[in-house]
Each structure stands twice: as C-alpha cells, then as structure tokens.
Amino acid sequence: MQVRNTIRTKLTEGLAPQHLDVEDQSQRHKGHAGANPDGESHFHVEIVSAAFEGKSAIARQRMVYDLLAEELKTRVHALSLRLLTPGEAGPTDA
C-alpha cells in the first residue's frame, strides 16, 4: 500500500475527519537530506475533525503523530500539518 493511502486510512479511522487532504510534497525536496528518491517521504496534511475540540495545537499534533508513529519511524521524513476543528474551518476547508 502506498504511504499516502496508509496515512489517509489511519487518520480517517483515528479521527473521523470532516475534511482530510494528504498531499505528497516529496518532489519539492529531491536531493535534500531525508528525501527518498522513490518519493512518499514529505507530506502536508490538512484535517478538520471534531476530535480536535478543546485540544491545544500541540495535543492535536500528538494525536496525529501517535496515529502515524510507524510511518514517521520508517518512510515519512517530514510532515507538515494544518489541524482544525469544524468551528475553526472556513467554508473552503470543510
């Protein structure tokens, strides 16, 4: 299974997001340290989920990191995150 699909599946199962976008940005990092020549090493993830209600930014990040612990140990070198509650998301985010 592709890393992107694994990320999508784990986040969907763990956070029941209202919106989820997983973008492979590996092509932007070719030649950089940690970049896998096969791609799927650098990702940007946007999530809108009620699971983030009442949680600090750090707590939200920890939730995602916990769900993706195996991928972060192996294939994923960099992960940028945008984590919102439904109330924080604008009409284009949901």
PDB file of C-alpha atoms in Angstrom:
ATOM      1  CA  MET A   1       0.000   0.000   0.000  1.00  0.00           C
ATOM      2  CA  GLN A   2       1.261   3.470  -0.791  1.00  0.00           C
ATOM      3  CA  VAL A   3       2.344   5.588   2.159  1.00  0.00           C
ATOM      4  CA  ARG A   4      -0.172   8.283   1.209  1.00  0.00           C
ATOM      5  CA  ASN A   5      -3.012   5.740   1.330  1.00  0.00           C
ATOM      6  CA  THR A   6      -1.797   4.393   4.671  1.00  0.00           C
ATOM      7  CA  ILE A   7      -1.744   7.918   6.112  1.00  0.00           C
ATOM      8  CA  ARG A   8      -5.257   8.577   4.785  1.00  0.00           C
ATOM      9  CA  THR A   9      -6.608   5.299   6.204  1.00  0.00           C
ATOM     10  CA  LYS A  10      -5.071   5.708   9.659  1.00  0.00           C
ATOM     11  CA  LEU A  11      -6.195   9.321  10.028  1.00  0.00           C
ATOM     12  CA  THR A  12      -9.704   8.517   8.808  1.00  0.00           C
ATOM     13  CA  GLU A  13     -10.052   5.624  11.241  1.00  0.00           C
ATOM     14  CA  GLY A  14      -8.495   7.506  14.160  1.00  0.00           C
ATOM     15  CA  LEU A  15     -10.013  10.958  13.774  1.00  0.00           C
ATOM     16  CA  ALA A  16     -13.227  10.580  11.709  1.00  0.00           C
ATOM     17  CA  PRO A  17     -12.407  13.815   9.853  1.00  0.00           C
ATOM     18  CA  GLN A  18     -14.959  16.079   8.260  1.00  0.00           C
ATOM     19  CA  HIS A  19     -12.214  17.004   5.768  1.00  0.00           C
ATOM     20  CA  LEU A  20      -8.895  15.299   5.035  1.00  0.00           C
ATOM     21  CA  ASP A  21      -6.295  16.195   2.428  1.00  0.00           C
ATOM     22  CA  VAL A  22      -2.988  14.320   2.203  1.00  0.00           C
ATOM     23  CA  GLU A  23      -0.548  15.888  -0.256  1.00  0.00           C
ATOM     24  CA  ASP A  24       2.717  14.193  -1.205  1.00  0.00           C
ATOM     25  CA  GLN A  25       5.231  17.062  -1.473  1.00  0.00           C
ATOM     26  CA  SER A  26       8.282  14.826  -1.936  1.00  0.00           C
ATOM     27  CA  GLN A  27       9.022  16.169  -5.413  1.00  0.00           C
ATOM     28  CA  ARG A  28       9.754  19.574  -3.840  1.00  0.00           C
ATOM     29  CA  HIS A  29      12.528  18.012  -1.740  1.00  0.00           C
ATOM     30  CA  LYS A  30      14.504  15.980  -4.281  1.00  0.00           C
ATOM     31  CA  GLY A  31      18.177  15.998  -3.350  1.00  0.00           C
ATOM     32  CA  HIS A  32      17.542  17.191   0.218  1.00  0.00           C
ATOM     33  CA  ALA A  33      18.548  15.168   3.254  1.00  0.00           C
ATOM     34  CA  GLY A  34      15.937  12.542   4.073  1.00  0.00           C
ATOM     35  CA  ALA A  35      14.325  12.677   0.651  1.00  0.00           C
ATOM     36  CA  ASN A  36      13.561   9.228  -0.723  1.00  0.00           C
ATOM     37  CA  PRO A  37      14.271   9.019  -4.473  1.00  0.00           C
ATOM     38  CA  ASP A  38      11.072   6.962  -4.812  1.00  0.00           C
ATOM     39  CA  GLY A  39       9.011   9.782  -3.246  1.00  0.00           C
ATOM     40  CA  GLU A  40       6.474   9.500  -0.452  1.00  0.00           C
ATOM     41  CA  SER A  41       8.792  10.950   2.185  1.00  0.00           C
ATOM     42  CA  HIS A  42       7.429  14.508   2.625  1.00  0.00           C
ATOM     43  CA  PHE A  43       3.725  15.185   3.210  1.00  0.00           C
ATOM     44  CA  HIS A  44       1.376  18.049   4.011  1.00  0.00           C
ATOM     45  CA  VAL A  45      -1.824  17.021   5.786  1.00  0.00           C
ATOM     46  CA  GLU A  46      -4.908  19.133   6.409  1.00  0.00           C
ATOM     47  CA  ILE A  47      -7.552  17.774   8.756  1.00  0.00           C
ATOM     48  CA  VAL A  48     -10.845  19.167  10.010  1.00  0.00           C
ATOM     49  CA  SER A  49     -12.102  16.980  12.854  1.00  0.00           C
ATOM     50  CA  ALA A  50     -14.325  17.278  15.899  1.00  0.00           C
ATOM     51  CA  ALA A  51     -11.720  15.116  17.668  1.00  0.00           C
ATOM     52  CA  PHE A  52      -9.607  18.288  17.993  1.00  0.00           C
ATOM     53  CA  GLU A  53     -12.270  20.163  20.005  1.00  0.00           C
ATOM     54  CA  GLY A  54     -10.807  21.537  23.242  1.00  0.00           C
ATOM     55  CA  LYS A  55      -7.279  20.403  22.353  1.00  0.00           C
ATOM     56  CA  SER A  56      -4.215  22.638  22.105  1.00  0.00           C
ATOM     57  CA  ALA A  57      -2.182  22.746  18.895  1.00  0.00           C
ATOM     58  CA  ILE A  58       0.455  20.514  20.483  1.00  0.00           C
ATOM     59  CA  ALA A  59      -2.140  17.982  21.670  1.00  0.00           C
ATOM     60  CA  ARG A  60      -3.619  17.853  18.150  1.00  0.00           C
ATOM     61  CA  GLN A  61      -0.170  17.237  16.664  1.00  0.00           C
ATOM     62  CA  ARG A  62       0.475  14.462  19.181  1.00  0.00           C
ATOM     63  CA  MET A  63      -2.788  12.792  18.190  1.00  0.00           C
ATOM     64  CA  VAL A  64      -1.664  12.702  14.559  1.00  0.00           C
ATOM     65  CA  TYR A  65       1.911  11.649  15.408  1.00  0.00           C
ATOM     66  CA  ASP A  66       0.597   8.801  17.564  1.00  0.00           C
ATOM     67  CA  LEU A  67      -1.584   7.526  14.712  1.00  0.00           C
ATOM     68  CA  LEU A  68       1.316   7.725  12.243  1.00  0.00           C
ATOM     69  CA  ALA A  69       4.108   6.559  14.567  1.00  0.00           C
ATOM     70  CA  GLU A  70       5.202   3.662  12.353  1.00  0.00           C
ATOM     71  CA  GLU A  71       5.305   5.773   9.181  1.00  0.00           C
ATOM     72  CA  LEU A  72       7.277   8.512  10.950  1.00  0.00           C
ATOM     73  CA  LYS A  73       9.849   5.924  12.083  1.00  0.00           C
ATOM     74  CA  THR A  74      10.274   4.489   8.599  1.00  0.00           C
ATOM     75  CA  ARG A  75       9.194   6.188   5.359  1.00  0.00           C
ATOM     76  CA  VAL A  76       7.996   9.678   6.316  1.00  0.00           C
ATOM     77  CA  HIS A  77      10.827  12.162   6.773  1.00  0.00           C
ATOM     78  CA  ALA A  78       8.744  15.355   7.043  1.00  0.00           C
ATOM     79  CA  LEU A  79       5.120  16.024   7.913  1.00  0.00           C
ATOM     80  CA  SER A  80       3.538  19.471   7.926  1.00  0.00           C
ATOM     81  CA  LEU A  81       0.109  19.765   9.492  1.00  0.00           C
ATOM     82  CA  ARG A  82      -2.925  22.040   9.451  1.00  0.00           C
ATOM     83  CA  LEU A  83      -5.305  20.786  12.137  1.00  0.00           C
ATOM     84  CA  LEU A  84      -8.678  22.453  12.679  1.00  0.00           C
ATOM     85  CA  THR A  85     -11.973  21.859  14.430  1.00  0.00           C
ATOM     86  CA  PRO A  86     -15.138  22.226  12.338  1.00  0.00           C
ATOM     87  CA  GLY A  87     -15.761  25.597  14.030  1.00  0.00           C
ATOM     88  CA  GLU A  88     -12.309  26.864  13.053  1.00  0.00           C
ATOM     89  CA  ALA A  89     -12.565  25.756   9.441  1.00  0.00           C
ATOM     90  CA  GLY A  90     -13.744  28.204   6.843  1.00  0.00           C
ATOM     91  CA  PRO A  91     -16.205  27.226   4.112  1.00  0.00           C
ATOM     92  CA  THR A  92     -13.371  26.141   1.789  1.00  0.00           C
ATOM     93  CA  ASP A  93     -11.780  23.892   4.460  1.00  0.00           C
ATOM     94  CA  ALA A  94     -14.768  21.695   5.221  1.00  0.00           C
TER      95      ALA A  94
END
